[in-house]
Coordinates of C-alpha atoms and ligand atoms in Angstrom, one line a residue:
X237 CA 10.1 9.0 34.5
X238 CA 12.3 8.8 31.6
X239 CA 12.1 5.9 29.4
X240 CA 15.5 4.2 28.2
X241 CA 16.5 4.3 24.6
X242 CA 15.8 0.7 24.2
X243 CA 12.3 1.4 25.4
X244 CA 12.0 4.0 23.1
X245 CA 13.3 2.0 20.1
X246 CA 11.0 -0.9 20.7
X247 CA 7.9 1.2 21.2
X248 CA 8.8 3.2 17.8
X249 CA 9.1 -0.2 15.9
X250 CA 5.8 -1.4 17.2
X251 CA 4.2 1.6 15.9
X252 CA 3.1 2.9 19.2
X253 CA 4.5 6.3 19.0
X254 CA 2.2 9.0 17.6
X255 CA 3.4 10.3 14.1
X256 CA 4.8 13.7 14.6
X257 CA 2.1 16.2 13.0
X258 CA 2.6 16.6 9.2
X259 CA 4.7 13.6 8.8
X260 CA 4.3 12.0 5.3
X261 CA 2.4 8.8 5.4
X262 CA 5.1 5.9 4.4
X263 CA 4.2 4.8 0.8
X264 CA 4.1 1.0 0.3
X265 CA 7.1 -0.3 -1.6
X266 CA 5.9 -1.4 -5.0
X267 CA 6.9 -4.9 -6.2
X268 CA 9.3 -5.7 -8.9
X269 CA 8.9 -7.9 -12.2
X270 CA 10.1 -11.1 -12.3
X271 CA 8.1 -11.6 -15.5
X272 CA 5.6 -8.9 -17.0
X273 CA 3.7 -11.3 -18.9
X274 CA 2.4 -13.7 -17.4
X275 CA 2.7 -11.6 -14.6
X276 CA 5.3 -12.5 -11.8
X277 CA 5.8 -9.5 -9.2
X278 CA 7.9 -9.8 -5.9
X279 CA 7.6 -8.0 -2.7
X280 CA 10.8 -6.2 -1.8
X281 CA 12.1 -6.8 1.7
X282 CA 11.0 -3.5 2.9
X283 CA 7.4 -4.5 2.6
X284 CA 8.1 -6.9 5.5
X285 CA 7.6 -3.9 8.3
X286 CA 4.1 -4.2 7.9
X287 CA 1.8 -6.9 9.5
X288 CA -0.7 -6.6 6.6
X289 CA 0.7 -6.3 3.5
X290 CA -1.2 -3.4 1.3
X291 CA -2.4 -4.9 -1.9
X292 CA -0.3 -2.6 -3.8
X293 CA 2.9 -4.2 -2.5
X294 CA 1.3 -7.8 -2.5
X295 CA 3.3 -10.5 -4.8
X296 CA 1.2 -11.6 -7.9
X297 CA 1.8 -15.1 -9.2
X298 CA 0.1 -16.1 -12.9
X299 CA 0.8 -19.4 -14.8
X300 CA -0.6 -17.6 -17.8
X301 CA -2.4 -14.5 -18.8
X302 CA -4.9 -12.7 -16.2
X303 CA -8.2 -12.9 -17.4
X304 CA -10.7 -10.1 -17.6
X305 CA -13.5 -11.9 -15.9
X306 CA -16.9 -9.8 -16.7
X307 CA -19.4 -10.1 -13.6
X308 CA -22.5 -10.1 -16.1
X309 CA -21.3 -13.5 -17.1
X310 CA -19.5 -14.9 -14.1
X311 CA -20.9 -17.7 -12.1
X312 CA -19.6 -20.4 -9.6
X313 CA -20.9 -24.0 -10.6
X314 CA -20.6 -27.0 -8.2
X315 CA -21.1 -30.3 -9.7
X316 CA -19.5 -33.8 -9.9
X317 CA -20.3 -36.0 -6.8
X318 CA -23.0 -33.6 -5.3
X319 CA -26.8 -34.5 -4.3
X320 CA -27.7 -31.4 -6.0
X321 CA -25.5 -29.5 -8.8
X322 CA -25.5 -25.7 -8.2
X323 CA -24.6 -22.3 -9.6
X324 CA -24.2 -19.3 -7.5
X325 CA -23.7 -15.6 -8.5
X326 CA -21.5 -13.4 -6.3
X327 CA -25.0 -11.9 -5.1
X328 CA -26.0 -15.5 -3.8
X329 CA -22.8 -16.4 -2.2
X330 CA -22.9 -13.0 -0.4
X331 CA -26.4 -14.3 1.5
X332 CA -24.3 -16.9 3.2
X333 CA -22.5 -16.2 6.6
X334 CA -19.7 -13.9 6.2
X335 CA -16.4 -15.6 7.1
X336 CA -13.3 -13.4 7.4
X337 CA -9.5 -14.5 7.8
X338 CA -6.2 -13.1 8.2
X339 CA -3.7 -15.6 6.3
X340 CA -0.2 -15.7 4.7
X341 CA -0.6 -16.3 1.1
X342 CA 3.2 -17.6 0.0
X343 CA 4.3 -19.2 -3.3
X344 CA 5.3 -22.9 -2.8
X345 CA 8.5 -21.6 -4.8
X346 CA 9.3 -18.7 -2.6
X347 CA 13.1 -18.7 -2.0
X348 CA 13.8 -20.9 -5.2
X349 CA 16.6 -18.7 -6.3
X350 CA 18.8 -19.7 -3.1
X351 CA 18.8 -23.5 -3.8
X352 CA 21.9 -24.9 -5.2
X353 CA 22.1 -26.6 -7.3
X354 CA 19.7 -24.1 -9.0
X355 CA 16.4 -25.4 -10.9
X356 CA 13.9 -23.9 -13.5
X357 CA 11.1 -21.9 -12.4
X358 CA 10.3 -18.2 -11.1
X359 CA 13.4 -17.0 -9.3
X360 CA 11.9 -15.8 -6.1
X361 CA 14.1 -14.5 -3.4
X362 CA 12.4 -13.3 0.1
X363 CA 9.0 -11.7 -1.4
X364 CA 6.9 -14.2 -3.0
X365 CA 4.5 -14.1 0.2
X366 CA 2.1 -11.4 1.9
X367 CA -0.3 -11.5 4.7
X368 CA -3.8 -10.3 3.9
X369 CA -7.3 -9.9 5.3
X370 CA -9.4 -12.1 3.2
X371 CA -13.3 -12.1 3.2
X372 CA -16.1 -14.1 1.6
X373 CA -17.7 -17.4 2.7
X374 CA -16.8 -20.7 4.1
X375 CA -16.3 -23.1 1.4
X376 CA -18.0 -25.9 3.4
X377 CA -21.2 -23.6 3.8
X378 CA -21.2 -23.6 0.1
X379 CA -20.7 -27.3 -0.1
X380 CA -23.5 -28.0 2.3
X381 CA -25.9 -26.6 -0.4
X382 CA -24.9 -28.8 -2.9
X383 CA -24.5 -31.8 -0.3
X384 CA -21.2 -33.7 -1.1
X385 CA -22.0 -37.6 -1.8
X386 CA -20.4 -40.3 0.5
X387 CA -17.9 -41.1 -2.0
X388 CA -16.2 -37.6 -2.7
X389 CA -12.7 -37.0 -1.5
X390 CA -11.3 -34.5 -3.6
X391 CA -12.4 -31.3 -5.2
X392 CA -11.1 -30.1 -8.5
X393 CA -11.1 -26.4 -8.7
X394 CA -11.0 -24.5 -11.9
X395 CA -10.4 -20.9 -12.8
X396 CA -11.0 -18.6 -15.5
X397 CA -7.6 -18.5 -16.6
X398 CA -6.9 -20.1 -20.0
X399 CA -3.7 -22.0 -21.3
X400 CA -1.2 -20.5 -23.6
X401 CA -0.8 -23.1 -26.7
X402 CA -0.6 -26.3 -25.8
X403 CA 0.4 -25.8 -22.0
X404 CA -2.0 -27.8 -19.4
X405 CA -4.8 -25.5 -17.9
X406 CA -4.2 -24.7 -14.3
X407 CA -6.3 -27.0 -12.3
X408 CA -5.6 -27.9 -8.8
X409 CA -7.5 -30.3 -6.3
X410 CA -7.8 -30.1 -2.7
X411 CA -8.7 -32.7 0.0
X412 CA -12.3 -32.9 0.9
X413 CA -11.0 -32.8 4.8
X414 CA -9.2 -29.7 3.9
X415 CA -12.4 -28.3 2.0
X416 CA -14.5 -28.9 5.1
X417 CA -11.7 -27.1 7.5
X418 CA -13.9 -23.8 8.8
X419 CA -10.7 -21.9 7.9
X420 CA -11.1 -22.4 4.2
X421 CA -12.8 -19.6 2.4
X422 CA -13.9 -18.9 -1.1
X423 CA -13.2 -14.8 -0.8
X424 CA -14.0 -11.9 -2.9
X425 CA -12.2 -9.4 -0.5
X426 CA -8.8 -8.6 -0.1
X427 CA -7.6 -6.1 2.7
X428 CA -11.5 -4.7 2.8
X429 CA -11.7 -4.2 -1.3
X430 CA -12.9 -6.5 -4.0
X431 CA -10.2 -8.7 -5.2
X432 CA -8.2 -7.2 -8.1
X433 CA -7.9 -8.9 -11.5
X434 CA -4.4 -10.2 -10.5
X435 CA -5.2 -11.4 -7.3
X436 CA -8.4 -13.5 -8.8
X437 CA -11.2 -11.3 -9.4
X438 CA -14.1 -12.1 -8.5
X439 CA -13.4 -15.0 -6.3
X440 CA -10.5 -17.2 -5.1
X441 CA -9.9 -19.8 -2.6
X442 CA -8.2 -18.9 0.6
X443 CA -6.5 -22.3 1.9
X444 CA -5.3 -21.1 5.0
X445 CA -2.1 -22.6 6.2
X446 CA -1.2 -23.8 2.7
X447 CA 1.3 -23.0 0.0
X448 CA -0.1 -20.6 -2.9
X449 CA -0.9 -23.3 -5.6
X450 CA -4.0 -24.4 -3.9
X451 CA -5.2 -20.9 -3.8
X452 CA -7.1 -20.8 -7.0
X453 CA -7.9 -17.7 -8.6
X454 CA -10.5 -16.4 -10.9
X455 CA -12.5 -19.5 -9.5
X456 CA -15.3 -20.5 -11.4
X457 CA -15.9 -24.4 -11.2
X458 CA -16.0 -26.8 -8.3
X459 CA -16.3 -30.5 -9.2
X460 CA -16.4 -33.2 -6.6
X461 CA -14.2 -36.3 -7.3
X462 CA -13.8 -39.7 -5.8
X463 CA -10.4 -40.2 -7.0
X464 CA -6.8 -38.4 -7.2
X465 CA -7.1 -36.1 -10.2
X466 CA -4.0 -36.7 -12.6
X467 CA -3.8 -32.9 -14.4
X468 CA -0.1 -31.6 -14.9
X469 CA -0.3 -29.1 -12.1
X470 CA -1.2 -32.1 -9.2
X471 CA 0.5 -35.1 -11.0
X472 CA 3.8 -33.5 -11.9
X473 CA 4.1 -30.0 -10.6
X474 CA 3.9 -28.9 -6.7
X475 CA 5.2 -32.3 -5.5
X476 CA 8.4 -32.4 -3.4
X477 CA 10.3 -35.7 -2.0
X478 CA 8.7 -37.2 1.3
X479 CA 12.3 -38.1 2.5
X480 CA 15.7 -36.1 2.0
X481 CA 17.3 -36.3 -1.5
X482 CA 21.1 -35.5 -2.6
X483 CA 20.8 -32.3 -3.8
X484 CA 20.8 -32.2 -7.8
X485 CA 19.4 -35.9 -8.2
X486 CA 16.4 -36.8 -10.1
X487 CA 13.6 -38.3 -7.6
X488 CA 11.5 -40.9 -8.5
X489 CA 7.9 -40.0 -9.3
X490 CA 6.6 -42.6 -6.3
X491 CA 8.8 -40.7 -3.9
X492 CA 7.0 -37.3 -4.5
X493 CA 4.2 -36.3 -2.7
X494 CA 1.9 -32.9 -3.1
X495 CA 2.9 -29.7 -1.4
X496 CA 0.7 -28.7 1.1
X497 CA 1.4 -27.0 4.4
X498 CA 3.8 -23.8 4.8
X499 CA 6.8 -24.1 6.7
X500 CA 7.8 -22.0 9.8
X501 CA 10.0 -18.9 8.4
X502 CA 11.1 -15.2 9.1
X503 CA 12.1 -12.4 7.3
X504 CA 14.4 -9.5 8.6
X505 CA 13.2 -6.1 6.6
X506 CA 14.9 -3.4 8.7
X507 CA 17.5 -2.3 8.9
X508 CA 18.6 -3.2 5.5
X509 CA 22.1 -3.3 4.1
X510 CA 23.5 -0.1 5.9
X511 CA 23.0 1.5 9.3
X512 CA 24.8 4.0 11.7
X513 CA 26.7 2.3 14.9
X514 CA 24.4 2.4 17.9
X515 CA 21.1 1.0 19.0
X516 CA 19.2 -0.3 16.3
X517 CA 15.6 -1.6 15.7
X518 CA 16.0 -5.0 13.9
X519 CA 12.4 -5.6 12.6
X520 CA 10.6 -7.9 10.5
X521 CA 7.7 -10.9 10.5
X522 CA 7.3 -14.5 11.0
X523 CA 4.8 -17.1 10.2
X524 CA 3.9 -20.6 9.9
X525 CA 1.0 -22.9 8.9
X526 CA -1.5 -22.5 11.2
X527 CA 0.6 -23.1 14.4
X528 CA 1.1 -19.6 15.9
X529 CA 4.4 -18.1 15.9
X530 CA 6.0 -19.1 19.3
X531 CA 9.3 -17.2 19.3
X532 CA 11.8 -15.3 17.0
X533 CA 15.6 -15.4 18.0
X534 CA 18.3 -13.3 16.5
X535 CA 22.0 -14.2 15.9
X536 CA 24.9 -11.8 15.1
X537 CA 27.5 -14.1 15.3
X538 CA 26.8 -16.6 12.6
X539 CA 24.4 -18.8 14.8
X540 CA 26.9 -19.2 17.7
X541 CA 24.5 -17.4 20.3
X542 CA 20.9 -16.4 20.1
X543 CA 19.0 -13.5 21.8
X544 CA 15.0 -13.4 21.7
X545 CA 13.3 -11.1 19.9
X546 CA 10.3 -9.2 21.1
X547 CA 6.9 -10.3 19.3
X548 CA 4.4 -7.4 18.6
X549 CA 0.8 -7.5 18.5
X550 CA -1.4 -10.3 19.8
X551 CA -0.6 -12.5 16.6
X552 CA -3.0 -14.3 14.5
X553 CA -3.2 -18.3 13.6
X554 CA -2.3 -17.9 10.1
X555 CA -0.9 -14.2 9.7
X556 CA 2.5 -12.5 9.8
X557 CA 3.7 -11.9 13.4
X558 CA 5.7 -8.5 13.7
X559 CA 8.6 -9.0 16.0
X560 CA 11.8 -6.3 16.7
X561 CA 15.1 -6.5 18.7
X562 CA 17.0 -3.7 19.7
X563 CA 20.7 -4.5 18.6
X564 CA 23.8 -2.7 19.8
X565 CA 25.5 -2.0 16.2
X566 CA 29.2 -1.9 16.3
X567 CA 31.3 -0.4 13.2
X568 CA 32.2 -3.3 10.5
X569 CA 30.4 -5.6 8.5
X570 CA 27.8 -8.2 10.4
X571 CA 25.6 -10.8 9.4
X572 CA 22.2 -10.9 11.2
X573 CA 19.9 -14.3 11.1
X574 CA 16.7 -14.4 12.3
X575 CA 15.1 -17.8 13.4
X576 CA 11.5 -18.6 14.2
X577 CA 9.7 -21.2 16.1
X578 CA 6.1 -22.2 15.9
X579 CA 3.8 -23.4 18.9
X580 CA 4.1 -26.9 17.3
X581 CA 7.9 -26.7 17.9
X582 CA 9.0 -26.4 14.6
X583 CA 11.9 -24.1 13.9
X584 CA 13.6 -22.8 10.8
X585 CA 16.7 -25.0 9.7
X586 CA 20.1 -23.6 9.3
X587 CA 20.4 -25.6 5.9
X588 CA 17.7 -26.7 3.6
X589 CA 17.1 -30.2 2.2
X590 CA 17.1 -30.0 -1.4
X591 CA 14.2 -30.8 -3.5
X592 CA 13.9 -30.9 -7.4
X593 CA 11.7 -27.9 -7.9
X594 CA 12.7 -25.8 -5.2
X595 CA 9.6 -25.7 -3.0
X596 CA 9.3 -24.4 0.6
X597 CA 12.6 -22.7 1.2
X598 CA 12.7 -21.7 4.9
X599 CA 16.5 -21.5 5.9
X600 CA 17.0 -19.1 8.8
X601 CA 19.3 -16.6 6.6
X602 CA 22.1 -14.7 7.1
X603 CA 21.9 -11.0 5.9
X604 CA 24.4 -8.8 5.3
X605 CA 24.4 -5.3 7.3
X606 CA 27.3 -2.7 6.9
X607 CA 27.5 -0.5 10.0
X608 CA 29.5 2.7 9.7
X609 CA 29.1 6.3 10.4
X610 CA 28.9 7.2 6.9
X611 CA 26.6 5.9 4.3
X612 CA 29.3 4.0 1.9
X613 CA 29.2 5.1 -1.7
X614 CA 27.0 3.2 -3.9
X615 CA 29.1 0.8 -5.7
X616 CA 29.3 1.3 -9.7
X617 CA 27.7 -1.6 -11.3
X618 CA 29.6 -3.0 -14.1
X619 CA 27.7 -2.8 -17.6
X620 CA 27.1 -6.6 -18.4
X621 CA 29.9 -8.3 -20.4
X622 CA 29.0 -8.3 -24.2
X623 CA 27.3 -11.7 -24.7
X624 CA 26.5 -13.6 -27.7
X625 CA 23.6 -12.2 -29.7
X626 CA 20.5 -14.1 -29.5
X627 CA 20.1 -16.3 -32.6
X628 CA 17.4 -15.1 -35.1
X629 CA 15.0 -18.2 -34.6
X630 CA 15.1 -17.5 -30.7
X631 CA 12.4 -14.5 -31.1
X632 CA 10.1 -16.6 -33.2
X633 CA 10.2 -19.5 -31.0
X634 CA 10.7 -18.2 -28.0
X635 CA 9.1 -14.4 -27.4
X636 CA 5.6 -15.2 -28.2
X637 CA 3.9 -16.3 -25.1
X638 CA 6.4 -14.0 -22.7
X639 CA 9.5 -12.3 -23.4
X640 CA 13.0 -13.0 -22.1
X641 CA 12.6 -12.0 -18.6
X642 CA 11.5 -16.0 -18.4
X643 CA 14.9 -16.8 -19.6
X644 CA 17.2 -13.8 -17.9
X645 CA 15.9 -15.3 -14.4
X646 CA 17.2 -18.7 -14.6
X647 CA 21.1 -20.2 -14.1
X648 CA 20.9 -23.4 -15.7
X649 CA 23.4 -26.1 -17.0
X650 CA 23.2 -27.0 -20.7
X651 CA 21.3 -30.3 -19.7
X652 CA 18.8 -28.2 -17.8
X653 CA 18.3 -25.8 -20.6
X654 CA 17.6 -29.1 -22.9
X655 CA 15.1 -29.9 -20.6
X656 CA 13.7 -26.5 -20.5
X657 CA 13.3 -26.6 -24.2
X658 CA 11.7 -30.1 -24.1
X659 CA 8.9 -28.6 -21.8
X660 CA 8.3 -25.4 -23.8
X661 CA 8.2 -27.4 -27.2
X662 CA 5.5 -29.8 -25.6
X663 CA 3.4 -26.5 -24.9
X664 CA 3.6 -25.4 -28.3
X665 CA 7.1 -23.3 -28.9
X666 CA 7.8 -23.6 -32.5
X667 CA 11.5 -24.5 -32.4
X668 CA 13.1 -26.5 -35.3
X669 CA 15.4 -29.2 -34.8
X670 CA 17.8 -26.9 -37.1
X671 CA 17.4 -24.0 -35.0
X672 CA 17.5 -25.7 -31.5
X673 CA 21.3 -26.2 -31.0
X674 CA 21.9 -22.5 -31.6
X675 CA 19.4 -21.9 -29.1
X676 CA 20.6 -23.9 -26.5
X677 CA 24.0 -22.3 -27.0
X678 CA 23.0 -19.1 -26.5
X679 CA 20.7 -19.8 -23.6
X680 CA 23.2 -22.0 -21.6
X681 CA 26.3 -19.5 -22.3
X682 CA 24.2 -16.6 -21.3
X683 CA 22.1 -17.9 -18.4
X684 CA 24.4 -20.2 -16.7
X685 CA 24.7 -21.0 -13.0
Ligands
MTE191 N1 -6.3 -20.1 -11.4 C1 -5.3 -19.7 -10.9 N2 -5.0 -19.5 -9.7 C2 -3.8 -19.4 -9.1 C3 -2.7 -19.4 -9.9 C4 -2.8 -19.5 -11.5 O1 -2.0 -19.3 -12.4 N3 -4.1 -19.4 -12.2 N4 -1.6 -19.1 -9.4 C5 -1.4 -19.5 -8.0 C6 -0.1 -19.4 -7.4 S1 1.3 -20.5 -7.7 C7 0.4 -18.8 -6.5 S2 1.3 -18.7 -5.5 C8 -0.9 -17.8 -6.1 C9 -0.5 -16.1 -6.1 O2 -1.8 -15.6 -5.8 P1 -1.4 -14.2 -5.9 O3 -1.1 -13.8 -7.5 O4 -2.5 -13.3 -5.5 O5 -0.3 -13.4 -4.9 O6 -2.2 -18.1 -6.7 C10 -2.3 -19.4 -7.3 N5 -3.7 -19.6 -8.0
MO192 MO1 3.0 -20.3 -6.5

């Protein structure tokens, strides 16, 4: 019995066909730098062919420098509104029942660069997300040992990373409700190995279904509180409007609520920017907030019509679900769109509601593919136009905590740069009133919308 080309294509996309003997193992794509220090690394879209993201490909997001935690003096302290304040070594934690979870970790700011008007922050495209196998203990098993007192409503989580200059320490709270969820873990393993320093060695929170800002790394202190915590990273950052707002407008603090759940989303990994005509496997992954992916649809006509993609494997509650679609590619330039729907009935929108910090982007986004028999010549990239050189004071004021990767990613108006300078001088950037105008001129002419 012969199998059709379409079936063969689907089987090969699913990884169901044996690799020919001696074929090279595919190497995991390396993430690229948005900023080397503090370290922000993004996974290229090729990474979305894997259900489990290899640790070497996994995105990294650090607000400050990665601390080098020594096991000899690391411990986890639990105090505040508990019956019995406790400290744990990693060996103590390992005596509790082991818990494992496959879950997507996605930065709340993933996709920020696509928002118009642009806003400040790490300019993620697609790859501020990955799916890993996490292992450790349930947070609720640890909390049970200490015994939460009745009034406790929030848990304040603090890692070993230290702020630079006068920036506020990265401290986050999660509601007790989320802490007691059996799917919330304290993990020491990622993909079967101890956490790497970038990903939070020795211990991090796994807030399954929630955006990355709650997944505190290098965790060393948990304090039970009976009130909302008003530190910068809870009260000001990681908040979005509770209702739609006009793009580019300022939003009143009272209308901003904390970011929690991820949105339903999909990414096209293959075929990339160019492919030969014929039957082509369009492949990628989809995920949501703990509601399994129910379907993925593909459009090659700007969303006028949709065809159902084939979901691969069994899927997990919080993980990536791989999908593939056999597409008949004809000569010309095409735009492909993938749109995921989860079991709760949430589907990716065709247009995103704008929010001031650029969180939770999940548009069903067109990707452009050129279908032609011949691979097009790589376009010659014109050298950047000679810009004005940075003023002397720029280096001393702005290049001590990080380099200009932070600035080069941004595309901001003069008014936005003014606000950014307020933030940075607040954090301790040594910028005199005399030097400021030339630096604003420089930044707003070089890194503009
Ligand atoms: N202590 C600490 N935890 C942290 C951060 C941080 O800067 N410090 N960054 C958070 C953010 S915003 C994200 S998106 C995730 C990123 O995790 P990763 O670097 O392992 O991908 O870690 C979170 N946990
Ligand atoms: Mo993040």
